[in-house]
Coordinates of C-alpha atoms in Angstrom, one line a residue:
M670 CA 13.6 -163.5 135.4
T671 CA 13.9 -166.0 132.6
D672 CA 15.6 -163.6 130.1
L673 CA 19.0 -165.3 129.9
V674 CA 20.7 -162.4 128.2
S675 CA 19.5 -159.9 130.8
L676 CA 20.8 -162.2 133.6
L677 CA 24.2 -162.4 132.0
E678 CA 24.2 -158.7 131.4
A679 CA 23.4 -158.0 135.1
R680 CA 26.1 -160.3 136.4
L681 CA 28.7 -159.1 134.0
G682 CA 27.6 -155.5 134.3
A683 CA 28.3 -155.5 138.1
A684 CA 31.8 -156.8 137.4
F685 CA 32.4 -154.3 134.6
A686 CA 31.2 -151.4 136.8
A687 CA 33.6 -152.6 139.6
I688 CA 36.6 -152.6 137.2
A689 CA 35.7 -149.4 135.3
G690 CA 34.3 -147.4 138.2
E691 CA 31.2 -146.6 136.2
P692 CA 28.3 -148.5 134.4
V693 CA 29.5 -150.3 131.3
D694 CA 27.5 -152.2 128.7
P695 CA 28.9 -155.8 128.6
A696 CA 27.7 -156.1 125.0
V697 CA 26.4 -159.6 125.3
R698 CA 25.4 -161.4 122.1
R699 CA 24.9 -164.9 120.7
S700 CA 28.0 -166.6 119.5
D701 CA 29.1 -169.4 117.2
R702 CA 32.1 -170.3 119.5
A703 CA 30.0 -170.5 122.7
D704 CA 26.4 -169.8 123.7
F705 CA 27.1 -166.1 124.2
Q706 CA 29.9 -163.6 123.9
A707 CA 30.6 -160.4 125.8
D708 CA 32.6 -157.7 123.9
G709 CA 32.5 -154.9 126.5
A710 CA 36.2 -155.2 127.5
L711 CA 37.4 -154.0 124.1
A712 CA 35.8 -150.5 124.6
L713 CA 37.6 -150.2 128.0
A714 CA 41.1 -150.6 126.8
K715 CA 41.7 -147.0 125.9
P716 CA 40.1 -145.3 128.9
L717 CA 41.8 -147.7 131.4
R718 CA 45.0 -147.9 129.4
R719 CA 45.2 -151.6 129.7
S720 CA 45.1 -154.7 127.5
P721 CA 41.5 -155.7 126.8
R722 CA 42.5 -159.3 127.5
D723 CA 43.7 -158.4 131.0
I724 CA 40.5 -156.4 131.6
A725 CA 38.4 -159.4 130.4
A726 CA 40.3 -161.7 132.7
D727 CA 39.6 -159.4 135.7
I728 CA 35.9 -159.3 134.7
V729 CA 35.8 -163.1 134.5
A730 CA 37.4 -163.4 138.0
K731 CA 35.0 -160.9 139.5
A732 CA 31.7 -161.9 137.8
E733 CA 29.3 -164.2 139.7
L734 CA 28.4 -166.7 137.0
D735 CA 28.9 -170.1 138.7
D736 CA 25.1 -170.8 138.8
L737 CA 24.7 -169.9 135.2
C738 CA 27.8 -170.9 133.2
E739 CA 29.7 -174.1 133.0
R740 CA 32.5 -172.4 131.1
V741 CA 33.7 -168.8 130.9
E742 CA 36.8 -168.1 128.8
V743 CA 38.7 -165.1 127.5
A744 CA 39.3 -165.4 123.7
G745 CA 40.9 -163.3 121.0
P746 CA 41.7 -159.7 121.7
G747 CA 39.4 -159.7 124.8
F748 CA 36.1 -161.4 124.1
I749 CA 34.5 -163.3 127.0
N750 CA 32.9 -166.5 125.8
L751 CA 30.1 -167.9 127.9
T752 CA 28.8 -171.4 127.8
V753 CA 25.6 -171.8 129.9
S754 CA 25.2 -175.0 131.9
S755 CA 22.5 -177.4 131.0
G756 CA 21.2 -177.2 134.6
A757 CA 20.8 -173.5 134.4
V758 CA 19.0 -173.7 131.0
S759 CA 16.7 -176.5 132.4
R760 CA 15.9 -174.4 135.5
L761 CA 15.1 -171.2 133.7
V762 CA 13.0 -173.0 131.0
A763 CA 11.1 -174.7 133.8
E764 CA 10.4 -171.3 135.4
M765 CA 9.3 -170.0 132.0
A766 CA 7.0 -173.0 131.5
A767 CA 5.4 -172.4 134.9
D768 CA 4.6 -168.8 134.0
P769 CA 1.3 -168.2 132.3
R770 CA 3.0 -165.2 130.5
E771 CA 5.8 -167.4 129.2
G772 CA 8.4 -165.5 131.1
V773 CA 7.5 -162.0 129.8
P774 CA 7.1 -159.6 132.6
F775 CA 4.8 -156.5 132.7
A776 CA 6.6 -153.3 131.7
E777 CA 8.4 -151.7 134.7
S778 CA 7.2 -148.3 133.7
Q779 CA 3.7 -148.4 132.4
E780 CA 2.3 -145.7 130.2
K781 CA -0.8 -144.5 128.6
V782 CA -0.2 -144.9 124.9
V783 CA -2.3 -143.4 122.1
I784 CA -2.0 -145.3 118.8
D785 CA -3.3 -143.6 115.7
Y786 CA -3.7 -146.2 112.9
S787 CA -5.7 -147.3 109.9
S788 CA -7.5 -144.0 109.2
P789 CA -9.7 -144.7 106.1
N790 CA -11.9 -142.0 104.6
V791 CA -15.7 -141.9 105.0
A792 CA -17.6 -142.9 101.8
K793 CA -14.4 -144.4 100.3
E794 CA -13.5 -148.1 100.1
M795 CA -10.5 -149.3 102.1
H796 CA -7.7 -150.4 99.7
V797 CA -4.3 -152.0 99.9
G798 CA -2.9 -148.7 101.0
H799 CA -4.6 -149.1 104.4
L800 CA -3.2 -152.6 105.0
R801 CA 0.2 -151.6 106.5
S802 CA -1.1 -149.0 108.9
T803 CA -3.9 -151.3 110.1
V804 CA -1.7 -154.4 110.6
I805 CA 1.3 -152.6 112.2
G806 CA -0.9 -150.4 114.4
D807 CA -2.9 -153.4 115.6
A808 CA 0.2 -155.4 116.4
A809 CA 1.6 -152.5 118.4
A810 CA -1.7 -152.1 120.3
R811 CA -1.9 -155.8 121.2
T812 CA 1.7 -156.0 122.3
L813 CA 1.9 -152.8 124.3
E814 CA -1.4 -153.7 126.0
W815 CA -0.1 -157.2 126.9
L816 CA 2.9 -155.6 128.4
G817 CA 0.6 -153.7 130.8
H818 CA 0.4 -150.3 129.1
A819 CA -3.0 -148.5 128.9
V820 CA -3.5 -148.4 125.1
V821 CA -6.0 -146.0 123.5
R822 CA -6.7 -146.9 119.9
Q823 CA -7.6 -144.0 117.7
N824 CA -8.9 -144.5 114.1
H825 CA -8.6 -140.9 112.8
V826 CA -11.0 -141.3 109.9
G827 CA -11.4 -138.6 107.3
D828 CA -15.0 -137.5 107.8
W829 CA -15.0 -133.7 107.2
G830 CA -14.1 -131.2 104.6
T831 CA -15.2 -129.9 101.2
P832 CA -15.8 -133.4 99.5
F833 CA -18.7 -133.9 101.9
G834 CA -20.8 -131.2 100.2
M835 CA -20.6 -133.3 97.0
L836 CA -21.3 -136.6 98.8
I837 CA -24.3 -135.2 100.7
E838 CA -25.8 -133.8 97.5
H839 CA -25.4 -137.1 95.7
L840 CA -27.1 -138.8 98.6
V841 CA -30.0 -136.4 98.3
D842 CA -30.2 -137.1 94.6
L843 CA -30.2 -140.9 95.1
G844 CA -32.6 -140.8 98.0
E845 CA -31.6 -141.9 101.5
D846 CA -32.9 -145.4 101.2
E847 CA -31.1 -146.2 98.0
A848 CA -28.0 -144.5 99.1
A849 CA -28.0 -146.3 102.5
Q850 CA -28.5 -149.7 100.7
E851 CA -25.6 -149.0 98.3
L852 CA -23.3 -148.0 101.2
S853 CA -24.4 -150.9 103.3
L854 CA -23.3 -153.3 100.6
G855 CA -19.8 -151.8 100.8
E856 CA -20.1 -150.1 97.5
L857 CA -18.5 -147.0 98.8
G858 CA -16.2 -146.6 95.7
V859 CA -19.1 -146.7 93.4
F860 CA -20.9 -144.1 95.5
Y861 CA -17.9 -141.8 95.6
Q862 CA -17.1 -142.1 91.9
A863 CA -20.6 -141.3 90.9
A864 CA -20.6 -138.2 93.0
R865 CA -17.3 -137.2 91.6
V866 CA -18.5 -137.6 88.0
K867 CA -21.5 -135.4 88.7
F868 CA -19.4 -132.8 90.4
D869 CA -17.0 -132.6 87.5
G870 CA -19.6 -132.5 84.8
D871 CA -22.6 -130.6 86.2
P872 CA -22.1 -126.9 87.2
A873 CA -25.5 -126.8 89.0
F874 CA -24.4 -129.8 91.1
Q875 CA -21.1 -128.0 91.8
D876 CA -23.0 -125.0 93.1
R877 CA -25.3 -127.1 95.3
S878 CA -22.3 -129.0 96.6
R879 CA -20.5 -125.8 97.6
R880 CA -23.5 -124.4 99.3
R881 CA -23.9 -127.7 101.2
V882 CA -20.3 -127.4 102.5
V883 CA -21.2 -124.0 103.9
M884 CA -24.3 -125.5 105.5
L885 CA -22.3 -128.4 106.9
Q886 CA -19.6 -126.2 108.4
G887 CA -22.3 -123.8 109.7
G888 CA -24.0 -126.6 111.7
D889 CA -27.3 -126.9 109.7
A890 CA -29.3 -129.6 111.4
E891 CA -30.6 -131.4 108.3
T892 CA -27.2 -131.3 106.6
L893 CA -25.6 -132.8 109.7
R894 CA -28.2 -135.5 109.7
L895 CA -27.4 -136.5 106.1
W896 CA -23.7 -136.3 106.9
R897 CA -24.3 -138.7 109.8
V898 CA -25.9 -141.2 107.4
L899 CA -22.7 -141.3 105.4
V900 CA -20.5 -141.6 108.5
D901 CA -22.7 -144.4 110.0
Q902 CA -22.9 -146.5 106.9
S903 CA -19.1 -146.1 106.3
A904 CA -18.4 -147.1 109.9
R905 CA -20.4 -150.3 109.5
Y906 CA -18.4 -151.1 106.4
F907 CA -15.1 -150.4 108.1
Q908 CA -16.1 -152.6 111.0
Q909 CA -16.9 -155.5 108.6
V910 CA -13.4 -155.2 107.2
Y911 CA -11.8 -155.1 110.6
D912 CA -13.7 -158.1 111.8
R913 CA -12.6 -160.1 108.8
M914 CA -9.0 -159.0 109.4
E915 CA -9.3 -159.9 113.1
V916 CA -8.2 -156.4 114.0
T917 CA -9.1 -155.1 117.4
L918 CA -10.4 -151.7 116.3
T919 CA -14.0 -151.1 117.1
R920 CA -16.5 -148.3 116.3
D921 CA -15.8 -146.8 119.7
D922 CA -12.2 -146.1 118.5
L923 CA -13.4 -143.9 115.6
A924 CA -12.1 -140.4 116.1
G925 CA -12.9 -138.5 112.9
E926 CA -11.5 -135.2 112.0
S927 CA -15.0 -133.8 112.9
S928 CA -14.5 -134.7 116.5
Y929 CA -12.0 -131.9 116.9
N930 CA -14.0 -129.2 115.2
D931 CA -15.1 -127.5 118.4
Q932 CA -11.5 -127.3 119.6
L933 CA -10.0 -125.6 116.5
D934 CA -10.8 -122.0 117.5
D935 CA -9.2 -122.5 120.9
V936 CA -6.1 -124.1 119.4
V937 CA -5.7 -121.1 117.1
A938 CA -6.3 -118.7 120.0
E939 CA -3.7 -120.5 122.2
L940 CA -1.1 -120.4 119.5
D941 CA -1.8 -116.7 119.0
R942 CA -1.5 -116.0 122.7
L943 CA 1.9 -117.8 122.7
G944 CA 3.1 -115.6 119.9
L945 CA 3.5 -118.5 117.5
L946 CA 1.0 -117.5 114.8
R947 CA 2.2 -115.3 111.9
E948 CA 0.4 -114.0 108.8
S949 CA 1.7 -115.4 105.5
D950 CA 0.0 -114.8 102.1
G951 CA -3.3 -114.4 103.9
A952 CA -2.9 -117.6 105.9
R953 CA -2.1 -117.9 109.6
C954 CA 0.9 -120.1 110.1
V955 CA 3.4 -121.3 112.7
F956 CA 7.0 -121.4 111.5
P957 CA 8.6 -124.1 113.7
E958 CA 12.3 -123.8 114.5
G959 CA 14.7 -125.9 112.4
F960 CA 12.6 -126.2 109.2
T961 CA 13.5 -124.3 106.0
G962 CA 12.4 -124.4 102.4
R963 CA 14.5 -124.8 99.3
D964 CA 15.2 -121.0 99.3
G965 CA 16.5 -121.2 102.9
G966 CA 13.5 -119.3 104.2
P967 CA 11.3 -120.6 107.2
L968 CA 8.8 -123.3 106.3
P969 CA 5.2 -122.8 107.5
V970 CA 2.7 -125.1 109.2
I971 CA -0.6 -123.7 107.8
V972 CA -3.1 -123.6 110.7
V973 CA -5.8 -121.3 109.1
K974 CA -6.0 -121.1 105.3
S975 CA -6.3 -117.9 103.4
D976 CA -10.0 -118.5 102.9
G977 CA -10.5 -118.8 106.7
G978 CA -10.9 -122.5 106.7
Y979 CA -8.9 -125.0 108.8
G980 CA -6.4 -127.3 107.2
Y981 CA -5.6 -130.8 108.4
S982 CA -2.6 -129.5 110.3
A983 CA -5.0 -127.6 112.6
T984 CA -6.9 -130.9 113.2
D985 CA -3.7 -132.7 113.9
L986 CA -2.6 -130.0 116.4
A987 CA -5.9 -130.2 118.1
A988 CA -5.6 -134.0 118.4
I989 CA -2.2 -134.0 119.9
R990 CA -3.1 -131.4 122.4
H991 CA -6.3 -133.3 123.3
W992 CA -4.4 -136.6 123.7
I993 CA -1.9 -135.1 126.0
R994 CA -4.1 -132.8 128.1
E995 CA -7.4 -134.7 128.2
V996 CA -6.5 -138.3 127.6
G997 CA -3.2 -138.1 129.6
A998 CA -1.1 -139.9 127.0
S999 CA 2.7 -140.1 127.7
R1000 CA 3.4 -141.8 124.4
I1001 CA 1.7 -141.2 121.0
L1002 CA 2.3 -143.4 118.0
Y1003 CA 1.2 -142.2 114.5
V1004 CA 1.2 -145.3 112.2
V1005 CA 1.3 -143.5 108.9
G1006 CA 3.3 -144.0 105.7
S1007 CA 6.9 -142.7 105.5
P1008 CA 6.1 -139.9 103.0
Q1009 CA 4.4 -138.1 105.9
S1010 CA 7.6 -138.0 108.0
H1011 CA 8.2 -134.3 107.3
H1012 CA 4.7 -133.3 108.3
F1013 CA 4.9 -135.1 111.6
A1014 CA 8.4 -133.7 112.4
M1015 CA 7.0 -130.2 112.0
L1016 CA 3.8 -131.1 113.9
F1017 CA 5.8 -132.3 116.9
Q1018 CA 8.0 -129.3 116.8
V1019 CA 5.0 -127.0 116.9
A1020 CA 3.6 -129.0 119.8
R1021 CA 6.9 -128.6 121.7
E1022 CA 7.0 -124.9 121.1
A1023 CA 3.4 -124.6 122.3
G1024 CA 4.4 -126.5 125.5
W1025 CA 2.0 -129.4 124.8
L1026 CA 4.8 -131.9 124.2
T1027 CA 7.3 -131.8 127.1
D1028 CA 10.0 -134.1 128.4
A1029 CA 7.2 -136.2 130.0
E1030 CA 5.6 -137.1 126.7
H1031 CA 6.9 -138.7 123.6
A1032 CA 5.3 -138.5 120.1
E1033 CA 6.6 -140.9 117.3
H1034 CA 5.9 -141.2 113.7
V1035 CA 5.8 -144.9 113.0
G1036 CA 6.6 -144.7 109.3
F1037 CA 6.5 -147.5 106.8
G1038 CA 7.3 -148.2 103.2
S1039 CA 5.0 -149.2 100.3
I1040 CA 3.6 -152.5 99.0
L1041 CA 4.9 -153.2 95.5
G1042 CA 3.7 -155.4 92.7
P1043 CA 5.9 -157.8 90.8
D1044 CA 7.0 -154.9 88.6
H1045 CA 8.4 -153.2 91.7
K1046 CA 5.9 -150.4 91.3
M1047 CA 3.0 -149.6 93.6
L1048 CA 0.6 -152.6 93.8
R1049 CA -2.4 -152.0 91.6
T1050 CA -5.0 -153.9 89.7
R1051 CA -4.4 -154.6 86.0
A1052 CA -6.7 -151.7 85.2
G1053 CA -4.4 -149.5 87.2
D1054 CA -6.7 -149.0 90.2
N1055 CA -6.0 -149.4 93.9
V1056 CA -6.5 -153.0 95.0
K1057 CA -9.6 -153.1 97.3
L1058 CA -8.8 -154.4 100.7
G1059 CA -11.9 -156.5 100.7
D1060 CA -10.9 -158.2 97.4
L1061 CA -7.4 -158.8 98.9
L1062 CA -9.0 -160.6 101.9
D1063 CA -11.2 -162.7 99.6
D1064 CA -8.2 -163.7 97.5
A1065 CA -6.2 -164.6 100.6
V1066 CA -8.8 -166.9 102.0
A1067 CA -9.5 -168.5 98.7
R1068 CA -5.9 -169.2 98.0
A1069 CA -5.4 -170.5 101.6
T1070 CA -8.4 -172.8 101.2
A1071 CA -6.7 -174.5 98.3
A1072 CA -3.4 -174.6 100.1
V1073 CA -4.9 -176.1 103.3
A1074 CA -6.9 -178.7 101.3
E1075 CA -3.7 -179.8 99.5
K1076 CA -1.8 -180.0 102.8
N1077 CA -4.5 -181.9 104.7
A1078 CA -7.3 -183.4 102.8
D1079 CA -8.9 -184.7 106.0
L1080 CA -9.8 -181.2 107.1
A1081 CA -13.4 -180.5 106.0
G1082 CA -16.4 -178.4 106.5
E1083 CA -16.4 -175.7 109.2
E1084 CA -12.9 -176.6 110.4
R1085 CA -11.4 -176.2 107.0
T1086 CA -13.1 -172.9 106.6
R1087 CA -11.8 -171.7 110.0
V1088 CA -8.3 -172.9 109.3
A1089 CA -8.2 -171.4 105.8
R1090 CA -9.3 -168.0 107.2
A1091 CA -6.6 -168.1 109.8
V1092 CA -4.0 -169.1 107.3
G1093 CA -5.0 -166.6 104.6
I1094 CA -5.4 -163.6 106.9
G1095 CA -2.3 -164.6 108.9
A1096 CA -0.3 -164.8 105.7
L1097 CA -1.3 -161.2 104.7
K1098 CA -0.4 -159.9 108.1
Y1099 CA 2.9 -161.8 108.5
A1100 CA 4.1 -160.9 105.1
D1101 CA 3.8 -157.3 106.1
L1102 CA 5.1 -157.5 109.6
S1103 CA 8.1 -159.8 108.9
N1104 CA 9.6 -157.1 106.7
D1105 CA 11.4 -154.1 108.1
R1106 CA 8.5 -151.6 108.2
I1107 CA 10.7 -148.8 106.9
K1108 CA 11.3 -150.7 103.6
D1109 CA 9.1 -151.4 100.7
Y1110 CA 8.2 -155.0 100.0
V1111 CA 7.0 -157.0 97.0
F1112 CA 3.6 -158.6 97.3
D1113 CA 4.0 -162.3 96.4
W1114 CA 1.1 -164.7 97.0
D1115 CA 3.2 -167.8 96.4
R1116 CA 5.9 -166.8 98.9
M1117 CA 3.5 -165.6 101.7
L1118 CA 1.3 -168.7 101.5
S1119 CA 4.2 -171.1 101.4
F1120 CA 4.5 -173.7 104.2
D1121 CA 8.3 -173.3 104.0
G1122 CA 10.5 -170.4 105.0
N1123 CA 9.8 -167.3 107.1
T1124 CA 6.0 -167.3 106.6
S1125 CA 2.9 -167.4 108.8
P1126 CA 1.7 -170.8 107.4
Y1127 CA 5.1 -172.3 108.3
L1128 CA 4.8 -171.1 111.9
Q1129 CA 1.1 -172.0 112.1
Y1130 CA 2.0 -175.5 110.9
A1131 CA 4.8 -175.8 113.4
H1132 CA 2.3 -175.0 116.2
A1133 CA -0.3 -177.5 114.8
R1134 CA 2.4 -180.1 114.4
I1135 CA 3.4 -179.8 118.1
R1136 CA -0.2 -180.1 119.2
S1137 CA -0.6 -183.2 117.1
I1138 CA 2.1 -184.9 119.2
F1139 CA -0.1 -184.6 122.3
R1140 CA -3.1 -186.0 120.4
R1141 CA -1.1 -188.9 119.1
G1142 CA 0.4 -189.7 122.5
D1143 CA -2.9 -189.0 124.4
Y1144 CA -1.3 -186.5 126.7
R1145 CA -2.7 -183.2 128.0
P1146 CA -0.4 -180.2 128.5
E1147 CA -2.1 -179.4 131.8
D1148 CA -1.0 -182.7 133.2
L1149 CA 2.7 -181.8 132.8
H1150 CA 2.9 -178.9 135.3
N1151 CA 4.9 -180.8 137.8
V1152 CA 7.2 -182.5 135.3
S1153 CA 10.9 -181.8 135.8
L1154 CA 12.8 -180.5 132.8
S1155 CA 16.2 -181.9 131.9
L1156 CA 17.7 -180.5 128.7
R1157 CA 20.8 -182.5 128.2
Q1158 CA 20.9 -183.2 124.4
Q1159 CA 22.4 -180.5 122.2
Q1160 CA 19.2 -179.8 120.3
E1161 CA 16.9 -179.6 123.3
R1162 CA 19.4 -177.3 125.1
A1163 CA 19.6 -175.1 122.0
L1164 CA 15.8 -175.0 121.8
G1165 CA 15.7 -174.1 125.5
I1166 CA 18.2 -171.2 125.1
H1167 CA 16.2 -169.8 122.2
L1168 CA 13.0 -169.9 124.2
L1169 CA 14.6 -167.9 126.9
G1170 CA 15.0 -165.0 124.5
F1171 CA 11.2 -164.5 124.1
A1172 CA 10.8 -161.7 126.7
R1173 CA 13.6 -159.7 125.3
V1174 CA 12.4 -159.8 121.7
V1175 CA 8.8 -158.9 122.7
E1176 CA 10.0 -155.9 124.8
R1177 CA 12.3 -154.7 122.0
S1178 CA 9.7 -155.2 119.2
A1179 CA 7.2 -153.1 121.2
G1180 CA 9.7 -150.4 122.2
A1181 CA 10.8 -149.8 118.6
V1182 CA 7.5 -150.9 116.9
E1183 CA 9.6 -153.2 114.8
F1184 CA 7.8 -156.5 114.5
H1185 CA 10.1 -158.1 112.0
R1186 CA 12.2 -158.7 115.1
L1187 CA 9.5 -160.8 116.7
C1188 CA 8.7 -162.5 113.3
G1189 CA 12.4 -163.5 112.9
Y1190 CA 12.5 -164.8 116.5
L1191 CA 9.4 -167.0 115.9
Y1192 CA 10.8 -168.3 112.6
E1193 CA 14.1 -169.3 114.3
L1194 CA 12.1 -170.9 117.1
A1195 CA 10.2 -173.1 114.7
A1196 CA 13.5 -174.0 113.0
A1197 CA 15.1 -174.8 116.4
F1198 CA 12.1 -177.0 117.2
T1199 CA 12.4 -178.9 113.9
R1200 CA 16.1 -179.7 114.6
F1201 CA 15.1 -180.8 118.2
Y1202 CA 12.3 -183.0 116.9
E1203 CA 14.5 -184.6 114.2
H1204 CA 17.2 -185.6 116.7
C1205 CA 15.3 -186.1 120.0
P1206 CA 12.5 -188.6 120.0
V1207 CA 9.5 -187.4 122.0
L1208 CA 6.8 -190.1 122.2
K1209 CA 9.4 -192.8 121.5
A1210 CA 11.9 -191.5 124.0
D1211 CA 14.0 -194.1 125.9
D1212 CA 12.3 -193.6 129.2
E1213 CA 9.2 -192.0 130.7
E1214 CA 11.2 -189.2 132.5
T1215 CA 12.8 -188.0 129.2
R1216 CA 9.5 -188.4 127.3
L1217 CA 7.6 -186.1 129.8
S1218 CA 10.4 -183.6 129.9
R1219 CA 10.4 -183.3 126.1
L1220 CA 6.6 -183.1 126.0
R1221 CA 6.8 -180.2 128.4
L1222 CA 9.4 -178.5 126.2
C1223 CA 7.1 -179.1 123.2
D1224 CA 4.2 -177.5 125.0
L1225 CA 6.2 -174.4 126.0
T1226 CA 7.4 -174.1 122.4
A1227 CA 3.8 -174.3 121.1
R1228 CA 2.6 -171.7 123.7
V1229 CA 5.4 -169.3 122.7
L1230 CA 4.6 -169.7 119.0
A1231 CA 0.9 -169.1 119.7
R1232 CA 1.6 -166.2 122.0
G1233 CA 4.0 -164.5 119.6
L1234 CA 1.6 -165.0 116.6
G1235 CA -1.3 -163.7 118.8
L1236 CA 0.7 -160.5 119.5
L1237 CA 1.0 -160.1 115.8
G1238 CA -2.8 -160.5 115.4
I1239 CA -2.5 -164.0 113.9
T1240 CA -4.4 -167.1 115.0
A1241 CA -2.5 -170.4 115.5
P1242 CA -4.8 -173.3 114.8
D1243 CA -4.4 -176.6 116.7
R1244 CA -5.0 -178.6 113.5
M1245 CA -3.9 -177.9 109.9

């Protein structure tokens, strides 16, 4: 184990348990007065009826910390200040450097995790509203997978329902070849809007569209074939966007609403057998416990609409039942905007009452805020339309190309193109992930593409800067495996201590799906490296032993930066 905080917690925890007679959280945290501070003694004063300073003194006397700490002191009302020895830091950092996983263990309890994210609609262009779900969901998938969990990605696309009668009829009017060409160019918005205009203005087209919906839902072979043209062309477009974003979703992860059609009758029948379905205004509903409307009456989840059709709640119930029973998921993450929190709370309660969600499974709504423009309103174009995701990606890469050219005029050709793409796409993702996902954030190109501050370009540049040290010194990281680490100077010791927190922040970011924690850690790591580099010469170190030790510390820092960015879905170039 190279997680320094966990080591301190384990040693202190044993001492606390011996004093208190039961497990106690030592409450270890970083401190300005020492390396760490443990505050657990304060909470024991009342139950033990003793001074917290006396309790802390007993803890210090009993805890086995000699191999970790050079100084352990009781301070203030009962804080325990812990100064870690340079030898212990050097030893643990060396273990971390020797580990291809940079000290991050596989999860002790591994799960099958279904992650529902992105979820665009067939025959509609992806827009800025899809950015957060796609970026957050993909970071969760990458990180949980790296921790050893079996991750099942699910892209729950909207590919069914009444609009498809209108879309299929428009396809027929255009002709399959022309429609396919238009859709293959990614002009889904144009296609959809043209169909909408015809539907709103042509009664005959409306009638044809409604008949087509009946044929689609009835399984008419030709209608299904035409519907499949729309789905296939849209899937190709979605994949082009995901590939540009360097998102791990593939076509195999598509799980449209239509894929649950044959399960809906059985879901309704099972809910009926369980006595959960009730008639309400002609609809068949479940009234989950604990949910009431403004009038104080029970609030329904509509499973079958009054016209006999199925609502999206029915599809969501079929999906959660399928993921638990057929896929075997023990954790389900729905990466969907915060406005849907009430829907998911009711959905989960229905699933619990149906016996699908038990104590062995856990479903979570991973909600998130909105992306705002400079006016602090929803980000839109000047014309008031949704910003197309493809246009956003184009803009990111174009702006990054200019920023990279200004930063390093020597980069040219294919290398500049590759770096600019990594910087532009990385800036978009990091600006999203570095904010607390529950909160809204203001979209600001200048800030997100800055090479200063808590941004992806700053971290990417820190990584490239470290790699340039090896090129200038003509050293190879793989030749440093047997080099001893000796972190004696204040700045190299501080950098080492920060590196030892990597495992903890990865595990906590994945557990809470809060990647601003990992972003903050990486930013602080880059800042700690800058302080180290300014005060501790590397290539011009006084002796070979110090030079090699510092080079190994540099290499580990670069690896952690690259690994952390990679878990976020961001590439760390070696040159910038």
